[in-house]
Amino acid sequence: MTGYWLLTPEYLLLIVAIVALFGDVMPGGQRSSAILGALAAIAAAGFAFFIRTADPLFNGMLVFDQISVFARVSIAGLTGAYLLWLGGRGTGSERAHEATALALFAAVGGMLMAGARDLVTLFIAIELATMPAYVLMGYRRDDDRGLEGALKYFLLSLTTSLIMLYGFSFLFGLTGTTLYSAMDLSGAGVLGVLAAAFVLVGLLAKLSAAPFHYWAPDAYAGAPASSVAFVSTVPKIAGTVALVRLAEVLAPGAAQLPALLIAASIVSMLLGNLAAYPQRDIRRLMAYSGIAHTGYVLLAIAAGASGPAAAVFYTVAYAIPSMAVVLIAAEEGTALDQLAGLSDRRPASAWALVVFLLSLVGIPPMVGFFGKLYLFTAAYAAGYRVLVVFGVLMSVVSAGYYLRVLREAFYGERATAPDVEASLPAGLAVAMLVIATLALGVLASPLLAYLGVSF
């Protein structure tokens, strides 16, 4: 099987993204392009699952192993759910086809990031995944606050990307190659540590990990909630896989790498969970929630052994319910009190919200519980017992602000209820995310075994 054939999922998304740019002249209006994009993304997830090989492609530049396949399927599947919702609800403007094309381009970049085993390939894929995200975050042209948040995102991401690229130049100078498989950083000394630090700056900023998290709350609060649902989840899966693979390369030349990851993990968990409490805007709350969840992921990556695979699984376990929560907020209103009375108006959405938020807390049988279980188990096996206790305590703390959302949905009173029209595509998208949250919990053990997690 040739390497080009194995890229069928990316080709499919790329072609449909180009077609979606002409959605304003397509039959059925602009939203038909979102439905077409959703179908293409779901088909791409199927192709990514069935068309695969463990052999390196293009002289080792791409490798689609178990973790990469899982990430590609997850990215394509979540993109499909997002575009299905977009086809039912739109963007609140007449530019749904543009949002569809941007999401598909970003998904292509994310899927290539998941398989990248070459510094040049990785950097190009990162830019392909993030550049459309800049536009999605500043999607409302007449919203100064949204444009300000998007500009902060763009400037910080640009700066940290350049720092990361500087780290890549160190890696090339030390090893004479850009291929991961040919790099040997043993005995790299101070330059190896600097390379690791510079690369971490770039990737931690992409994952909105502390102390490079400042862009996230402001960018999310100013952006359309539908854009936040995509940008805060799908690129994070790709970023986690990229960090996992680079950590394997950097570890021999930087013994301090686990300590750097642990420091970022502790600060992210603490700041994210505590800062989420006073938030009254769902987008800002989920921004700080995402920072905290990145902290859990970094702890698993630092653990080594089965930790990196558990980290990728947990990132997907976080992304599914997180996307769904923000999509529901996009329908009802992003202020916390705008969810008041949701159980009376739309009981199906309210109970779906229960599933999603309990998964984010880590309550069985939802996938979030099993993600945290294996993540903390990997860290415990690596000897990070105190940090595991700290992580569990932070998970308990997070229950406070997640349950506050449920309290508003079930017991709050809203003076004026929004007129949310029924939408079959949007309802199907939320139902898909509910099923995924429950099904991945049931299938957690075989999935983790497939990813190579064993204790």
PDB file of C-alpha atoms in Angstrom, residues 57-233:
ATOM      1  CA  LEU A  57       5.876   6.697   5.071  1.00  0.00           C
ATOM      2  CA  PHE A  58       7.932   9.033   2.889  1.00  0.00           C
ATOM      3  CA  ASN A  59      11.283   7.963   4.354  1.00  0.00           C
ATOM      4  CA  GLY A  60       9.996   8.136   7.901  1.00  0.00           C
ATOM      5  CA  MET A  61       8.358  11.586   7.775  1.00  0.00           C
ATOM      6  CA  LEU A  62       4.969  10.122   8.736  1.00  0.00           C
ATOM      7  CA  VAL A  63       4.153   7.081  10.869  1.00  0.00           C
ATOM      8  CA  PHE A  64       0.589   6.034  11.578  1.00  0.00           C
ATOM      9  CA  ASP A  65       0.934   3.725  14.568  1.00  0.00           C
ATOM     10  CA  GLN A  66      -1.813   2.921  17.091  1.00  0.00           C
ATOM     11  CA  ILE A  67      -1.676   6.283  18.857  1.00  0.00           C
ATOM     12  CA  SER A  68      -1.658   8.180  15.569  1.00  0.00           C
ATOM     13  CA  VAL A  69      -4.591   6.166  14.223  1.00  0.00           C
ATOM     14  CA  PHE A  70      -6.590   6.773  17.397  1.00  0.00           C
ATOM     15  CA  ALA A  71      -5.850  10.503  17.221  1.00  0.00           C
ATOM     16  CA  ARG A  72      -6.707  10.761  13.509  1.00  0.00           C
ATOM     17  CA  VAL A  73     -10.014   8.976  13.998  1.00  0.00           C
ATOM     18  CA  SER A  74     -10.832  11.169  16.997  1.00  0.00           C
ATOM     19  CA  ILE A  75      -9.962  14.409  15.196  1.00  0.00           C
ATOM     20  CA  ALA A  76     -12.022  13.497  12.145  1.00  0.00           C
ATOM     21  CA  GLY A  77     -14.946  12.238  14.241  1.00  0.00           C
ATOM     22  CA  LEU A  78     -15.076  15.359  16.432  1.00  0.00           C
ATOM     23  CA  THR A  79     -14.824  17.558  13.356  1.00  0.00           C
ATOM     24  CA  GLY A  80     -17.763  15.649  11.886  1.00  0.00           C
ATOM     25  CA  ALA A  81     -19.860  16.221  15.018  1.00  0.00           C
ATOM     26  CA  TYR A  82     -18.972  19.921  15.059  1.00  0.00           C
ATOM     27  CA  LEU A  83     -19.856  20.427  11.398  1.00  0.00           C
ATOM     28  CA  LEU A  84     -23.106  18.508  11.813  1.00  0.00           C
ATOM     29  CA  TRP A  85     -24.066  20.904  14.606  1.00  0.00           C
ATOM     30  CA  LEU A  86     -22.969  23.817  12.430  1.00  0.00           C
ATOM     31  CA  GLY A  87     -25.188  22.563   9.632  1.00  0.00           C
ATOM     32  CA  GLY A  88     -28.170  22.731  11.987  1.00  0.00           C
ATOM     33  CA  ARG A  89     -27.438  25.958  13.839  1.00  0.00           C
ATOM     34  CA  GLY A  90     -25.078  27.908  11.606  1.00  0.00           C
ATOM     35  CA  THR A  91     -22.601  30.489  12.843  1.00  0.00           C
ATOM     36  CA  GLY A  92     -25.037  33.278  13.629  1.00  0.00           C
ATOM     37  CA  SER A  93     -23.987  34.937  10.372  1.00  0.00           C
ATOM     38  CA  GLU A  94     -24.180  34.163   6.674  1.00  0.00           C
ATOM     39  CA  ARG A  95     -20.716  32.638   6.490  1.00  0.00           C
ATOM     40  CA  ALA A  96     -21.234  29.036   7.579  1.00  0.00           C
ATOM     41  CA  HIS A  97     -19.390  27.795   4.499  1.00  0.00           C
ATOM     42  CA  GLU A  98     -16.261  29.682   5.513  1.00  0.00           C
ATOM     43  CA  ALA A  99     -16.335  28.203   9.020  1.00  0.00           C
ATOM     44  CA  THR A 100     -16.750  24.756   7.472  1.00  0.00           C
ATOM     45  CA  ALA A 101     -13.714  25.186   5.232  1.00  0.00           C
ATOM     46  CA  LEU A 102     -11.594  26.541   8.091  1.00  0.00           C
ATOM     47  CA  ALA A 103     -12.531  23.658  10.390  1.00  0.00           C
ATOM     48  CA  LEU A 104     -11.695  21.107   7.697  1.00  0.00           C
ATOM     49  CA  PHE A 105      -8.325  22.713   6.943  1.00  0.00           C
ATOM     50  CA  ALA A 106      -7.511  22.705  10.663  1.00  0.00           C
ATOM     51  CA  ALA A 107      -8.547  19.051  10.920  1.00  0.00           C
ATOM     52  CA  VAL A 108      -6.198  18.130   8.056  1.00  0.00           C
ATOM     53  CA  GLY A 109      -3.349  19.848   9.878  1.00  0.00           C
ATOM     54  CA  GLY A 110      -4.225  18.098  13.129  1.00  0.00           C
ATOM     55  CA  MET A 111      -4.338  14.671  11.491  1.00  0.00           C
ATOM     56  CA  LEU A 112      -0.936  15.240   9.914  1.00  0.00           C
ATOM     57  CA  MET A 113       0.441  16.412  13.272  1.00  0.00           C
ATOM     58  CA  ALA A 114      -0.659  13.098  14.762  1.00  0.00           C
ATOM     59  CA  GLY A 115       1.499  11.176  12.305  1.00  0.00           C
ATOM     60  CA  ALA A 116       4.449  13.557  11.931  1.00  0.00           C
ATOM     61  CA  ARG A 117       7.894  12.127  12.693  1.00  0.00           C
ATOM     62  CA  ASP A 118       9.906  14.896  11.116  1.00  0.00           C
ATOM     63  CA  LEU A 119      10.491  18.432  12.391  1.00  0.00           C
ATOM     64  CA  VAL A 120       9.693  20.142   9.082  1.00  0.00           C
ATOM     65  CA  THR A 121       6.557  18.077   8.569  1.00  0.00           C
ATOM     66  CA  LEU A 122       5.462  18.778  12.127  1.00  0.00           C
ATOM     67  CA  PHE A 123       5.958  22.531  11.868  1.00  0.00           C
ATOM     68  CA  ILE A 124       4.026  22.807   8.598  1.00  0.00           C
ATOM     69  CA  ALA A 125       1.218  20.671  10.054  1.00  0.00           C
ATOM     70  CA  ILE A 126       1.092  22.830  13.199  1.00  0.00           C
ATOM     71  CA  GLU A 127       0.694  25.989  11.137  1.00  0.00           C
ATOM     72  CA  LEU A 128      -1.991  24.363   8.991  1.00  0.00           C
ATOM     73  CA  ALA A 129      -3.870  23.383  12.146  1.00  0.00           C
ATOM     74  CA  THR A 130      -3.572  26.752  13.915  1.00  0.00           C
ATOM     75  CA  MET A 131      -3.905  29.372  11.176  1.00  0.00           C
ATOM     76  CA  PRO A 132      -7.572  28.553  10.476  1.00  0.00           C
ATOM     77  CA  ALA A 133      -8.136  28.650  14.244  1.00  0.00           C
ATOM     78  CA  TYR A 134      -7.010  32.292  14.356  1.00  0.00           C
ATOM     79  CA  VAL A 135      -9.728  33.195  11.873  1.00  0.00           C
ATOM     80  CA  LEU A 136     -12.399  31.148  13.657  1.00  0.00           C
ATOM     81  CA  MET A 137     -11.657  32.907  16.944  1.00  0.00           C
ATOM     82  CA  GLY A 138     -12.076  36.339  15.342  1.00  0.00           C
ATOM     83  CA  TYR A 139     -15.005  35.260  13.202  1.00  0.00           C
ATOM     84  CA  ARG A 140     -17.271  38.192  14.073  1.00  0.00           C
ATOM     85  CA  ARG A 141     -15.827  41.030  12.062  1.00  0.00           C
ATOM     86  CA  ASP A 142     -17.775  43.704  13.938  1.00  0.00           C
ATOM     87  CA  ASP A 143     -16.945  42.424  17.447  1.00  0.00           C
ATOM     88  CA  ASP A 144     -13.981  44.356  18.852  1.00  0.00           C
ATOM     89  CA  ARG A 145     -13.706  42.063  21.859  1.00  0.00           C
ATOM     90  CA  GLY A 146     -13.547  38.967  19.689  1.00  0.00           C
ATOM     91  CA  LEU A 147     -10.957  40.519  17.396  1.00  0.00           C
ATOM     92  CA  GLU A 148      -8.863  41.498  20.416  1.00  0.00           C
ATOM     93  CA  GLY A 149      -8.960  37.925  21.734  1.00  0.00           C
ATOM     94  CA  ALA A 150      -8.077  36.509  18.325  1.00  0.00           C
ATOM     95  CA  LEU A 151      -5.185  38.962  18.038  1.00  0.00           C
ATOM     96  CA  LYS A 152      -3.838  37.873  21.442  1.00  0.00           C
ATOM     97  CA  TYR A 153      -4.092  34.257  20.327  1.00  0.00           C
ATOM     98  CA  PHE A 154      -2.340  35.017  17.054  1.00  0.00           C
ATOM     99  CA  LEU A 155       0.502  37.059  18.548  1.00  0.00           C
ATOM    100  CA  LEU A 156       1.280  34.638  21.385  1.00  0.00           C
ATOM    101  CA  SER A 157       0.998  31.636  19.084  1.00  0.00           C
ATOM    102  CA  LEU A 158       3.244  33.305  16.508  1.00  0.00           C
ATOM    103  CA  THR A 159       5.851  34.213  19.105  1.00  0.00           C
ATOM    104  CA  THR A 160       5.916  30.789  20.732  1.00  0.00           C
ATOM    105  CA  SER A 161       6.012  29.100  17.313  1.00  0.00           C
ATOM    106  CA  LEU A 162       9.164  31.048  16.497  1.00  0.00           C
ATOM    107  CA  ILE A 163      10.700  30.020  19.827  1.00  0.00           C
ATOM    108  CA  MET A 164       9.769  26.406  19.067  1.00  0.00           C
ATOM    109  CA  LEU A 165      11.305  26.730  15.608  1.00  0.00           C
ATOM    110  CA  TYR A 166      14.486  27.995  17.258  1.00  0.00           C
ATOM    111  CA  GLY A 167      14.455  24.824  19.365  1.00  0.00           C
ATOM    112  CA  PHE A 168      14.023  22.783  16.178  1.00  0.00           C
ATOM    113  CA  SER A 169      17.140  24.460  14.754  1.00  0.00           C
ATOM    114  CA  PHE A 170      19.060  23.344  17.843  1.00  0.00           C
ATOM    115  CA  LEU A 171      17.861  19.780  17.309  1.00  0.00           C
ATOM    116  CA  PHE A 172      18.951  19.846  13.682  1.00  0.00           C
ATOM    117  CA  GLY A 173      22.317  21.341  14.611  1.00  0.00           C
ATOM    118  CA  LEU A 174      22.935  18.693  17.270  1.00  0.00           C
ATOM    119  CA  THR A 175      21.888  15.696  15.184  1.00  0.00           C
ATOM    120  CA  GLY A 176      22.207  16.738  11.539  1.00  0.00           C
ATOM    121  CA  THR A 177      18.725  15.453  10.712  1.00  0.00           C
ATOM    122  CA  THR A 178      15.079  16.423  11.053  1.00  0.00           C
ATOM    123  CA  LEU A 179      13.824  12.832  11.293  1.00  0.00           C
ATOM    124  CA  TYR A 180      12.924  11.676  14.805  1.00  0.00           C
ATOM    125  CA  SER A 181      14.146   8.158  14.109  1.00  0.00           C
ATOM    126  CA  ALA A 182      17.651   9.363  13.246  1.00  0.00           C
ATOM    127  CA  MET A 183      18.067  11.769  16.159  1.00  0.00           C
ATOM    128  CA  ASP A 184      20.417  10.849  18.989  1.00  0.00           C
ATOM    129  CA  LEU A 185      20.594  13.495  21.695  1.00  0.00           C
ATOM    130  CA  SER A 186      22.560  11.406  24.199  1.00  0.00           C
ATOM    131  CA  GLY A 187      25.192  13.629  25.730  1.00  0.00           C
ATOM    132  CA  ALA A 188      23.796  16.768  24.117  1.00  0.00           C
ATOM    133  CA  GLY A 189      24.501  18.712  27.300  1.00  0.00           C
ATOM    134  CA  VAL A 190      23.279  22.271  27.788  1.00  0.00           C
ATOM    135  CA  LEU A 191      22.196  22.628  24.170  1.00  0.00           C
ATOM    136  CA  GLY A 192      19.926  19.606  24.561  1.00  0.00           C
ATOM    137  CA  VAL A 193      18.283  21.193  27.590  1.00  0.00           C
ATOM    138  CA  LEU A 194      17.824  24.492  25.746  1.00  0.00           C
ATOM    139  CA  ALA A 195      16.339  22.709  22.745  1.00  0.00           C
ATOM    140  CA  ALA A 196      13.871  20.902  25.000  1.00  0.00           C
ATOM    141  CA  ALA A 197      12.925  24.146  26.767  1.00  0.00           C
ATOM    142  CA  PHE A 198      12.342  26.038  23.508  1.00  0.00           C
ATOM    143  CA  VAL A 199      10.275  23.230  21.999  1.00  0.00           C
ATOM    144  CA  LEU A 200       8.193  22.980  25.182  1.00  0.00           C
ATOM    145  CA  VAL A 201       7.412  26.699  25.068  1.00  0.00           C
ATOM    146  CA  GLY A 202       5.802  26.304  21.654  1.00  0.00           C
ATOM    147  CA  LEU A 203       3.814  23.169  22.396  1.00  0.00           C
ATOM    148  CA  LEU A 204       2.671  24.226  25.872  1.00  0.00           C
ATOM    149  CA  ALA A 205       1.307  27.446  24.371  1.00  0.00           C
ATOM    150  CA  LYS A 206      -0.633  25.433  21.776  1.00  0.00           C
ATOM    151  CA  LEU A 207      -2.095  23.344  24.607  1.00  0.00           C
ATOM    152  CA  SER A 208      -2.888  26.473  26.690  1.00  0.00           C
ATOM    153  CA  ALA A 209      -0.819  25.130  29.582  1.00  0.00           C
ATOM    154  CA  ALA A 210       0.401  27.478  32.310  1.00  0.00           C
ATOM    155  CA  PRO A 211       2.364  29.708  32.231  1.00  0.00           C
ATOM    156  CA  PHE A 212       1.516  30.175  28.531  1.00  0.00           C
ATOM    157  CA  HIS A 213      -2.243  30.163  29.070  1.00  0.00           C
ATOM    158  CA  TYR A 214      -2.970  33.897  29.115  1.00  0.00           C
ATOM    159  CA  TRP A 215      -4.420  34.023  25.634  1.00  0.00           C
ATOM    160  CA  ALA A 216      -7.089  31.365  26.222  1.00  0.00           C
ATOM    161  CA  PRO A 217      -9.641  33.010  28.582  1.00  0.00           C
ATOM    162  CA  ASP A 218      -9.746  36.308  26.680  1.00  0.00           C
ATOM    163  CA  ALA A 219      -9.733  34.681  23.239  1.00  0.00           C
ATOM    164  CA  TYR A 220     -12.491  32.243  24.203  1.00  0.00           C
ATOM    165  CA  ALA A 221     -14.653  34.897  25.893  1.00  0.00           C
ATOM    166  CA  GLY A 222     -14.613  37.119  22.817  1.00  0.00           C
ATOM    167  CA  ALA A 223     -15.076  34.412  20.195  1.00  0.00           C
ATOM    168  CA  PRO A 224     -18.345  32.806  19.067  1.00  0.00           C
ATOM    169  CA  ALA A 225     -19.099  29.832  21.299  1.00  0.00           C
ATOM    170  CA  SER A 226     -19.329  27.540  18.277  1.00  0.00           C
ATOM    171  CA  SER A 227     -15.749  28.458  17.301  1.00  0.00           C
ATOM    172  CA  VAL A 228     -14.574  27.890  20.877  1.00  0.00           C
ATOM    173  CA  ALA A 229     -16.113  24.407  20.820  1.00  0.00           C
ATOM    174  CA  PHE A 230     -13.824  23.444  17.938  1.00  0.00           C
ATOM    175  CA  VAL A 231     -10.638  25.384  18.681  1.00  0.00           C
ATOM    176  CA  SER A 232     -10.516  24.348  22.348  1.00  0.00           C
ATOM    177  CA  THR A 233     -10.731  20.625  21.633  1.00  0.00           C
TER     178      THR A 233
END
